[in-house]
mmCIF file of C-alpha atoms in Angstrom:
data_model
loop_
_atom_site.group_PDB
_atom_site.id
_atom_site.type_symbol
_atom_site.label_atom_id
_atom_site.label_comp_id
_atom_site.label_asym_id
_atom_site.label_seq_id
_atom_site.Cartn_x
_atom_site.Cartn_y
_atom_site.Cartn_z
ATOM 1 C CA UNK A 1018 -6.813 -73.528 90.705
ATOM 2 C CA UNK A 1019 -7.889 -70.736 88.038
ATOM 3 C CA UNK A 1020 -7.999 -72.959 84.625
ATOM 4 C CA UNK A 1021 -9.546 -70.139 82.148
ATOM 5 C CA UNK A 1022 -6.092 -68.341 82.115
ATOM 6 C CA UNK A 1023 -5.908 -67.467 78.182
ATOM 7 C CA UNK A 1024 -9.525 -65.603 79.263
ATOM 8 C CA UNK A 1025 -7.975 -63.631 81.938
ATOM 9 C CA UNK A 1026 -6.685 -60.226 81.867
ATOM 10 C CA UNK A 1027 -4.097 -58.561 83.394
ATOM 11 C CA UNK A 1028 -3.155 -54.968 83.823
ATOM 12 C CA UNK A 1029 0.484 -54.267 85.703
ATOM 13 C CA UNK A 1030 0.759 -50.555 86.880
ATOM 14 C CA UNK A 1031 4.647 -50.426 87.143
ATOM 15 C CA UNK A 1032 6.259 -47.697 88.953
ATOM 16 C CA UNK A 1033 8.903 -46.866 86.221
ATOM 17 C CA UNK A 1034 8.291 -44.731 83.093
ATOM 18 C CA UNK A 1035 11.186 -43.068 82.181
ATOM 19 C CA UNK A 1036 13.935 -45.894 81.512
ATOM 20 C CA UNK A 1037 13.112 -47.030 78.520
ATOM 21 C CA UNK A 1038 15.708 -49.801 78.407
ATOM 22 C CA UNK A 1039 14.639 -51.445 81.632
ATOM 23 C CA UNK A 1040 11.069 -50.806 80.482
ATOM 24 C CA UNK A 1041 12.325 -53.479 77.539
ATOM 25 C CA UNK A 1042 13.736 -55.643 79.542
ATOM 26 C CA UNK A 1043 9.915 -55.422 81.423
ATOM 27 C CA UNK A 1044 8.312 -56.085 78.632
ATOM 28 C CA UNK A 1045 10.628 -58.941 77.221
ATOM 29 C CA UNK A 1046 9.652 -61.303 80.084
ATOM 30 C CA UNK A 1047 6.039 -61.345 79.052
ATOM 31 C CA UNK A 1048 7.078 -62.526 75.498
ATOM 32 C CA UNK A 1049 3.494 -63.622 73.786
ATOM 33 C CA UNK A 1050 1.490 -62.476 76.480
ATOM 34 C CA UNK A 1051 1.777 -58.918 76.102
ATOM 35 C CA UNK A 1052 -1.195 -56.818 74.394
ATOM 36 C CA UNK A 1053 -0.135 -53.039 75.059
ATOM 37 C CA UNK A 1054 2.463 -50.855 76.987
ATOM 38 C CA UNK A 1055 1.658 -47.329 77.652
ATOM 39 C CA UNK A 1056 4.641 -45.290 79.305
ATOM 40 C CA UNK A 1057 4.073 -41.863 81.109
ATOM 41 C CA UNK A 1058 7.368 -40.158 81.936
ATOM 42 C CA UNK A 1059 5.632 -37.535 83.894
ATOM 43 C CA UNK A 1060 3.374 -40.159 85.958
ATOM 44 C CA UNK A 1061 7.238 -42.339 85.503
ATOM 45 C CA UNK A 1062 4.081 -45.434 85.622
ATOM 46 C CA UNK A 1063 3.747 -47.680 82.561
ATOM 47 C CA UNK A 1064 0.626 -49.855 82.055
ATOM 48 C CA UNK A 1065 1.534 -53.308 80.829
ATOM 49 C CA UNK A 1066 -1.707 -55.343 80.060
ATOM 50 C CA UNK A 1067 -1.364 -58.939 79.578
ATOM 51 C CA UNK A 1068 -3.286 -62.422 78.826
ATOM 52 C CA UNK A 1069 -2.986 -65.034 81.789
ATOM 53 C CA UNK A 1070 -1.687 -65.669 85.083
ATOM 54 C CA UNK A 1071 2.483 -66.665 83.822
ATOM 55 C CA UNK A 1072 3.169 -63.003 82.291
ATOM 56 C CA UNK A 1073 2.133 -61.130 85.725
ATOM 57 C CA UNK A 1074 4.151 -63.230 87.787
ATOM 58 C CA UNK A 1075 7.700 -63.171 85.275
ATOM 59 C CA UNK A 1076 6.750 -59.255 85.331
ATOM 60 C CA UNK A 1077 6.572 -58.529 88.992
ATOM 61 C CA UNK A 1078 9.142 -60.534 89.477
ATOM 62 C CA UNK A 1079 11.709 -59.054 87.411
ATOM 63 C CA UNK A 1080 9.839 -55.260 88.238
ATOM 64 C CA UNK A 1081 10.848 -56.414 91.903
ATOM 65 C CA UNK A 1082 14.466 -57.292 90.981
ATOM 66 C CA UNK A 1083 15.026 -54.411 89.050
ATOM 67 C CA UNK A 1084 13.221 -51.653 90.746
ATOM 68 C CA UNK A 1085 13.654 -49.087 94.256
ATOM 69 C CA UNK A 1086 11.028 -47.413 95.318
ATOM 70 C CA UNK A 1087 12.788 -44.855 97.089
ATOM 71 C CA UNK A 1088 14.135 -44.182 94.115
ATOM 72 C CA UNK A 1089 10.746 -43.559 92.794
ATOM 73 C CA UNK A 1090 9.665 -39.840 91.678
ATOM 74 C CA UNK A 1091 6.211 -39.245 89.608
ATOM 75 C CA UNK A 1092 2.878 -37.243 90.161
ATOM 76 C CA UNK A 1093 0.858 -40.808 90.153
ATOM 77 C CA UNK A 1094 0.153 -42.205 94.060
ATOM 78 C CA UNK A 1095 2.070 -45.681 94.391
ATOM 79 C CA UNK A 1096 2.397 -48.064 97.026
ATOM 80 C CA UNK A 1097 5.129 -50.251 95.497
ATOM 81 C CA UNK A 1098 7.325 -50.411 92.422
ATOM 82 C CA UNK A 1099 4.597 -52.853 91.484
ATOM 83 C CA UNK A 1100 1.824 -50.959 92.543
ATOM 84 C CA UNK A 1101 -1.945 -52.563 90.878
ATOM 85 C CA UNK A 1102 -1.871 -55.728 89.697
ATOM 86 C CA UNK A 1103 -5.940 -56.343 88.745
ATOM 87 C CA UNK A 1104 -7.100 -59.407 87.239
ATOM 88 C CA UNK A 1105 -9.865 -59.134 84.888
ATOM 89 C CA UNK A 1106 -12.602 -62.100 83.336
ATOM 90 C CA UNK A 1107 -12.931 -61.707 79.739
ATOM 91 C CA UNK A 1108 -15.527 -63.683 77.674
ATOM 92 C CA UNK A 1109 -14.807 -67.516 78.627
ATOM 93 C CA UNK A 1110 -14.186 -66.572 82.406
ATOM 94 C CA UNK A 1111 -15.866 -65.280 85.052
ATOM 95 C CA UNK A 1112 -15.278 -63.282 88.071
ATOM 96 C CA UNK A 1113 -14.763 -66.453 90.597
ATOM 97 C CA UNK A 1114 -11.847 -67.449 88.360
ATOM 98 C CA UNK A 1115 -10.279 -63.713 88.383
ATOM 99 C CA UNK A 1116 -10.575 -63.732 92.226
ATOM 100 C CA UNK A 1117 -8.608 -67.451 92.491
ATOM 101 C CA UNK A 1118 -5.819 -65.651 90.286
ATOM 102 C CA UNK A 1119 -6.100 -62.381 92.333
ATOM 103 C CA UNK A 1120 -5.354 -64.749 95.826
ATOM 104 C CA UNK A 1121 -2.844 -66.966 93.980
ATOM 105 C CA UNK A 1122 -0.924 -64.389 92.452
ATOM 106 C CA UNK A 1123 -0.906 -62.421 96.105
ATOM 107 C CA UNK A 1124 0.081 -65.878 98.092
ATOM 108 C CA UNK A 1125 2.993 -66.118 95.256
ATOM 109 C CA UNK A 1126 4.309 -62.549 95.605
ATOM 110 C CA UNK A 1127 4.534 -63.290 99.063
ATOM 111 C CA UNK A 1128 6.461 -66.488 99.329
ATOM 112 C CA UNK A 1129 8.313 -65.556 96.417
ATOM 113 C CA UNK A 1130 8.892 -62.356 96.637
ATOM 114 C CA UNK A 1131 8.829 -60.963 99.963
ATOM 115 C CA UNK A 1132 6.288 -57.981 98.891
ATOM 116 C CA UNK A 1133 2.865 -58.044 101.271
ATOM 117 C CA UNK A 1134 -0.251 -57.585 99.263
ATOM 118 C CA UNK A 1135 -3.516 -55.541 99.388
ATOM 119 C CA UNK A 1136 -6.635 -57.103 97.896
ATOM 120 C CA UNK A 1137 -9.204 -55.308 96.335
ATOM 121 C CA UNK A 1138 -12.661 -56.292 94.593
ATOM 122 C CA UNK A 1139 -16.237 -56.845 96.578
ATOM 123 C CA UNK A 1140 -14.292 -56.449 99.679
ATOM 124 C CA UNK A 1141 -12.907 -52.957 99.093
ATOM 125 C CA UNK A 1142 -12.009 -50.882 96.334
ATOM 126 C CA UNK A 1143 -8.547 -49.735 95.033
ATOM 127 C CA UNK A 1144 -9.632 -46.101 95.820
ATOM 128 C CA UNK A 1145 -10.127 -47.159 99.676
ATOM 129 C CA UNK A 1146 -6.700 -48.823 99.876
ATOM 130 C CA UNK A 1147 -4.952 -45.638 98.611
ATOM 131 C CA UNK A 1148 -7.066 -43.761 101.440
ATOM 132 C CA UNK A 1149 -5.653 -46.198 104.542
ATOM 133 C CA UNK A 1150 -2.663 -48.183 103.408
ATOM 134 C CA UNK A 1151 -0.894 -48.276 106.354
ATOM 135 C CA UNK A 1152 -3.311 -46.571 108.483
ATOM 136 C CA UNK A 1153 -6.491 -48.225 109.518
ATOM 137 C CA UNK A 1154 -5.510 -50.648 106.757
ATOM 138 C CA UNK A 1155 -2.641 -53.408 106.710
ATOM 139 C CA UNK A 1156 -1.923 -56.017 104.105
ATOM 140 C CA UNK A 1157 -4.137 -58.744 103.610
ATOM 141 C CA UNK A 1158 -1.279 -61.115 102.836
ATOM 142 C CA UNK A 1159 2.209 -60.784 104.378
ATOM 143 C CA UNK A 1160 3.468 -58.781 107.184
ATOM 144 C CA UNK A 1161 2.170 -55.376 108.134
ATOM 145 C CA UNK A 1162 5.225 -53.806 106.894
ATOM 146 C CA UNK A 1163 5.711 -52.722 103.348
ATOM 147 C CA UNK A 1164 9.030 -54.765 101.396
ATOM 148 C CA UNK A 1165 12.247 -52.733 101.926
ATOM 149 C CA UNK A 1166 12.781 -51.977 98.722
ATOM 150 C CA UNK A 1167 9.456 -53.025 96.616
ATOM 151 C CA UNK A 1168 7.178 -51.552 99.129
ATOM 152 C CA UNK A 1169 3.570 -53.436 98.417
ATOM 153 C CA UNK A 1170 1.096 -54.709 95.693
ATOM 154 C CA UNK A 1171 -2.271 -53.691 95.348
ATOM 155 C CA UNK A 1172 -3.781 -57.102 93.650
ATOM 156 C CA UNK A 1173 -7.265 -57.155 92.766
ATOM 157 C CA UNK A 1174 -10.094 -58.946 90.952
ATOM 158 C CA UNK A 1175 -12.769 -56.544 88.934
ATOM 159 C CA UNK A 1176 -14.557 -56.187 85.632
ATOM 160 C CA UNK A 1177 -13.466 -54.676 82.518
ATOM 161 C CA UNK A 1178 -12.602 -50.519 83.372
ATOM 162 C CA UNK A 1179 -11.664 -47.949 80.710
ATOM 163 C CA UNK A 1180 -8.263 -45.773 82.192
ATOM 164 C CA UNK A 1181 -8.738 -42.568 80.150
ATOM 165 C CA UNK A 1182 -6.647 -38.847 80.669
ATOM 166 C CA UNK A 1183 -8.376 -35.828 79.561
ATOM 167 C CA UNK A 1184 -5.450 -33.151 79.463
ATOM 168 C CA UNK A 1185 -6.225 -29.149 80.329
ATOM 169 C CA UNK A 1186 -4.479 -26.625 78.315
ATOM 170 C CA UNK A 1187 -2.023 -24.574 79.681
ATOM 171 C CA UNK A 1188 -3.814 -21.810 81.243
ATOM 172 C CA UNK A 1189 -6.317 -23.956 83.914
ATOM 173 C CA UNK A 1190 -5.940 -23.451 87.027
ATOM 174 C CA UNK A 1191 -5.312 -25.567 89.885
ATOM 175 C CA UNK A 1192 -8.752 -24.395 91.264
ATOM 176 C CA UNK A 1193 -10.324 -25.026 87.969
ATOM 177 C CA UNK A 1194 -8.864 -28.995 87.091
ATOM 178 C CA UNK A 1195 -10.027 -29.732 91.155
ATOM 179 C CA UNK A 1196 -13.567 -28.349 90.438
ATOM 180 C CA UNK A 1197 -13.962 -30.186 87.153
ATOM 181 C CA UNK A 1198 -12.267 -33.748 88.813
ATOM 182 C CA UNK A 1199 -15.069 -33.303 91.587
ATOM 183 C CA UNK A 1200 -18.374 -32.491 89.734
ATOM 184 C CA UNK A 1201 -16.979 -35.464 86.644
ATOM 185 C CA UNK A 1202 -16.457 -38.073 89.625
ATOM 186 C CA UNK A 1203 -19.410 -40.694 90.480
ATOM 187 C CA UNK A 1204 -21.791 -42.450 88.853
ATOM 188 C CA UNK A 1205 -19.028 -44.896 87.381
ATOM 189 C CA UNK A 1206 -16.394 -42.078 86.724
ATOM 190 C CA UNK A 1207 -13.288 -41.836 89.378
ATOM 191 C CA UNK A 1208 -11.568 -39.228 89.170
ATOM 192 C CA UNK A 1209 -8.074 -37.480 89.883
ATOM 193 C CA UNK A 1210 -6.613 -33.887 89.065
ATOM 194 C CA UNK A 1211 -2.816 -34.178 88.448
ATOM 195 C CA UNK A 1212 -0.433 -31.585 87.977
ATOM 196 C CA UNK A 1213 1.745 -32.693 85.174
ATOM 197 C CA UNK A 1214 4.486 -30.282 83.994
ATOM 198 C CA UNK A 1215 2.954 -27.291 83.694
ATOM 199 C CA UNK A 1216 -0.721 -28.459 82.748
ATOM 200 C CA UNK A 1217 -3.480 -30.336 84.600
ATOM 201 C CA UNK A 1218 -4.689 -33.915 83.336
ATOM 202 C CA UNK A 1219 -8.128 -34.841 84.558
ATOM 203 C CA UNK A 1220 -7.118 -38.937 85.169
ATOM 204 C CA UNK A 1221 -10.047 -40.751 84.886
ATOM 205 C CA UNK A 1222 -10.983 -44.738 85.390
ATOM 206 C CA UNK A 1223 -14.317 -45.428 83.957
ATOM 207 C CA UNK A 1224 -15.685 -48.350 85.705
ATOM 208 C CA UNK A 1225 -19.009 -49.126 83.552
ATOM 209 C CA UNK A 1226 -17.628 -48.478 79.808
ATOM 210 C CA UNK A 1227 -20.517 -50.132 78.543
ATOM 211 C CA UNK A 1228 -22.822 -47.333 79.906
ATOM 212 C CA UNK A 1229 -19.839 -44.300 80.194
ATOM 213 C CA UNK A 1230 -17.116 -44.479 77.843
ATOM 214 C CA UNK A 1231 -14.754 -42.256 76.995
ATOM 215 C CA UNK A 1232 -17.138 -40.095 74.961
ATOM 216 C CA UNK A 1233 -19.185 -39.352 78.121
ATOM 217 C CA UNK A 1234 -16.653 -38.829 80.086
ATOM 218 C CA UNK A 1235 -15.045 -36.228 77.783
ATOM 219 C CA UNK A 1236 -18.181 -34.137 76.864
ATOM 220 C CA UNK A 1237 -18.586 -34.123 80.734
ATOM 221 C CA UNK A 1238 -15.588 -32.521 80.575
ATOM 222 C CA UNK A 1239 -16.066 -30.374 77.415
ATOM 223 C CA UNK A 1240 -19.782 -29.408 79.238
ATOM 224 C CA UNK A 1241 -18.099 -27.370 82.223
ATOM 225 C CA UNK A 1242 -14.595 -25.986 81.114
ATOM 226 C CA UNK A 1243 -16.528 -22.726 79.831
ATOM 227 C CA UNK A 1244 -17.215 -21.790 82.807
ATOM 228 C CA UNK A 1245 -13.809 -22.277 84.285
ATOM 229 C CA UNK A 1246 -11.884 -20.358 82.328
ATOM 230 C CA UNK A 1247 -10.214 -24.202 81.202
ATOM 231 C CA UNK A 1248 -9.883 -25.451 77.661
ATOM 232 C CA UNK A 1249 -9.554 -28.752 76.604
ATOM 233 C CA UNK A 1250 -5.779 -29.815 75.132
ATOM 234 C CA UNK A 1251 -6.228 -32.872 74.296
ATOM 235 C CA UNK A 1252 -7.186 -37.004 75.453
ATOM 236 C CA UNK A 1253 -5.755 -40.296 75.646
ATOM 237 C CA UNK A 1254 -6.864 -44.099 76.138
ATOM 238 C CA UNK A 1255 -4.365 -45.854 78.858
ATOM 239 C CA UNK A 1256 -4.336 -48.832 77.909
ATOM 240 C CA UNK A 1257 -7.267 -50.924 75.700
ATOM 241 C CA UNK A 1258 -10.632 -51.035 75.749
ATOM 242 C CA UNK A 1259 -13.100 -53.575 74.409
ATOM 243 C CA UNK A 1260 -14.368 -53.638 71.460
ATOM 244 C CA UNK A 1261 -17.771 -53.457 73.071
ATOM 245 C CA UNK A 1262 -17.305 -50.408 74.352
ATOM 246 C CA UNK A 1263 -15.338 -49.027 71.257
ATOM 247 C CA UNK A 1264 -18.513 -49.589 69.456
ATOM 248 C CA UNK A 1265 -21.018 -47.990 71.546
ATOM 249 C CA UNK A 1266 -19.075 -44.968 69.810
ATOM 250 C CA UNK A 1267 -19.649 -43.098 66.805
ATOM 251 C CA UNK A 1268 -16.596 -44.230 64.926
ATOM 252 C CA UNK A 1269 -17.021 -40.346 63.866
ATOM 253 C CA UNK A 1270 -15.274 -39.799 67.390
ATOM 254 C CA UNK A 1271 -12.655 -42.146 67.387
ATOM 255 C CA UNK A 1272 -10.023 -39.787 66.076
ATOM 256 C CA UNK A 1273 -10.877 -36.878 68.534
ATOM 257 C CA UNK A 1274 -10.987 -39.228 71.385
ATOM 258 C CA UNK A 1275 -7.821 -41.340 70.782
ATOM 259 C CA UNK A 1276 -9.177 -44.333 69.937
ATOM 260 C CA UNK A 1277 -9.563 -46.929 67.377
ATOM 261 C CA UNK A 1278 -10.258 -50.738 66.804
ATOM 262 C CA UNK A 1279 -6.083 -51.039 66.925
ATOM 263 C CA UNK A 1280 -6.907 -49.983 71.054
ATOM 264 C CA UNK A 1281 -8.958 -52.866 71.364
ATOM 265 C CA UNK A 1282 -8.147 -56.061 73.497
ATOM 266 C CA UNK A 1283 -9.740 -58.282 71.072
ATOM 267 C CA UNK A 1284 -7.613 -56.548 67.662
ATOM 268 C CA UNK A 1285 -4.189 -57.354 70.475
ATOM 269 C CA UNK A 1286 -5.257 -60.744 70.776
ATOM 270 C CA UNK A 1287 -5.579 -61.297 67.185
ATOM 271 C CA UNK A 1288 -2.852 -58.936 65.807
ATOM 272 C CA UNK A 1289 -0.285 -59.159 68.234
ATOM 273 C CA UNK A 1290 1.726 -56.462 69.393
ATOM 274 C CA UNK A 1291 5.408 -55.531 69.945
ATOM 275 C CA UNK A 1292 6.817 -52.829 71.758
#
């Protein structure tokens, strides 16, 4: 059994962004253990990251109850209404515990939920689950079919990541947000181009914040959109960050990049937050 539990981290990508009562409902099961909720209508995905291995379980399980995902519409890939569930080790645990949550939580969601489960960490990566789901890959727990109505979970252990959008202005081109996504993503930057509305949002996870953050990332960004013919609207943190990689920042920066020590998992720990 995982015992560091306050240590761990957990970051629920639900597949619902626009209901913003059942999104409250969502978020009133996790009571205490709730540090942030961000909601994208146009993704219709909300990020819910949590403390501990109770919070994940009452949210899944009431995201499960609650949720079709045929009734599902959004520009974000999904495999089930709740679609990543990665557990993270933050100072006080260690990745060995995160992995004992990761195959607890996906042995629970079977037996008690009826949703099969992909796992992801040293084995394989999120990205390569997206690629075969249901190709050359099947679930790692549960049947090879997805749940009838919940599809499947994605449940993984990893280290800390920093989700960050950069959003295009108006005028870039499809061409132009595919060409920037492609020459940003590697060396700890994945990348996606998303058409949202009528703009382009460069979707970024940054998988080494420590060495890229969300400064990097961005003048990446800001380096190649003059020769695009792209412009820069504007950027957002999904999610929190840690204060260690908040301060490898100018604080300068903080305002131009969306952040601020409010976005850090160590000020929601302390502070508290409501939604």
């Amino acid at each position: 059994m995982c015992h560091s539990t306050d240590v761990l981290e957990c970051v629920v990508n639900i597949s619902e962004g626009r209901n913003l009562g059942l999104l409250s409902t969502l978020a009133g099961v996790c009571a205490e253990d709730l540090l942030d909720v961000h909601i994208d209508g146009d993704h219709n995905r909300s990020v819910f990251t949590l403390l501990g291995i109770s919070a994940p379980r009452r949210l899944s399980q009431c995201a499960v109850e609650l949720l079709h995902l045929e009734n599902h519409q959004g520009v974000h890939p999904r495999l089930g209404v709740v679609d990543v569930v990665p557990f993270v080790p933050l100072i006080g645990s260690t990745m060995f515990e995160a992995t004992q949550a990761r195959d607890e939580f996906a042995e629970w969601a079977v037996t008690t939920l009826g949703v099969p489960c992909f796992l992801y960490g040293t084995e394989k990566s999120l990205p390569d689950i997206r690629r075969q789901a249901w190709s050359s890959l099947i679930p790692d727990r549960g049947g090879p079919d997805g749940h009838s109505t919940a599809g499947a979970m994605c449940v993984g252990a990893r280290g800390l990541l920093v989700a960050y959008n950069v959003w295009m202005s108006g005028d870039t081109s499809a061409e132009a947000a595919h060409a920037l996504a492609r020459q940003v993503r590697g060396d700890g930057i994945r990348t996606l181009a998303l058409n949202v509305g009528d703009r382009w949002q460069i979707s970024m996870n940054l998988i080494d914040p420590l060495r890229i953050g969300p400064d990097i990332a961005f003048d990446r960004i800001a380096q190649l959109v003059p020769f695009m013919q792209a412009d820069i609207d504007h950027c957002e943190l999904v999610g929190l960050l840690s204060e260690a990689a908040l301060k490898k920042i100018s604080s300068e920066r903080w305002d131009e990049l969306g952040l601020g020590v409010e976005t850090t998992i160590e000020y929601r720990r302390s502070h508290g937050y409501h939604f």
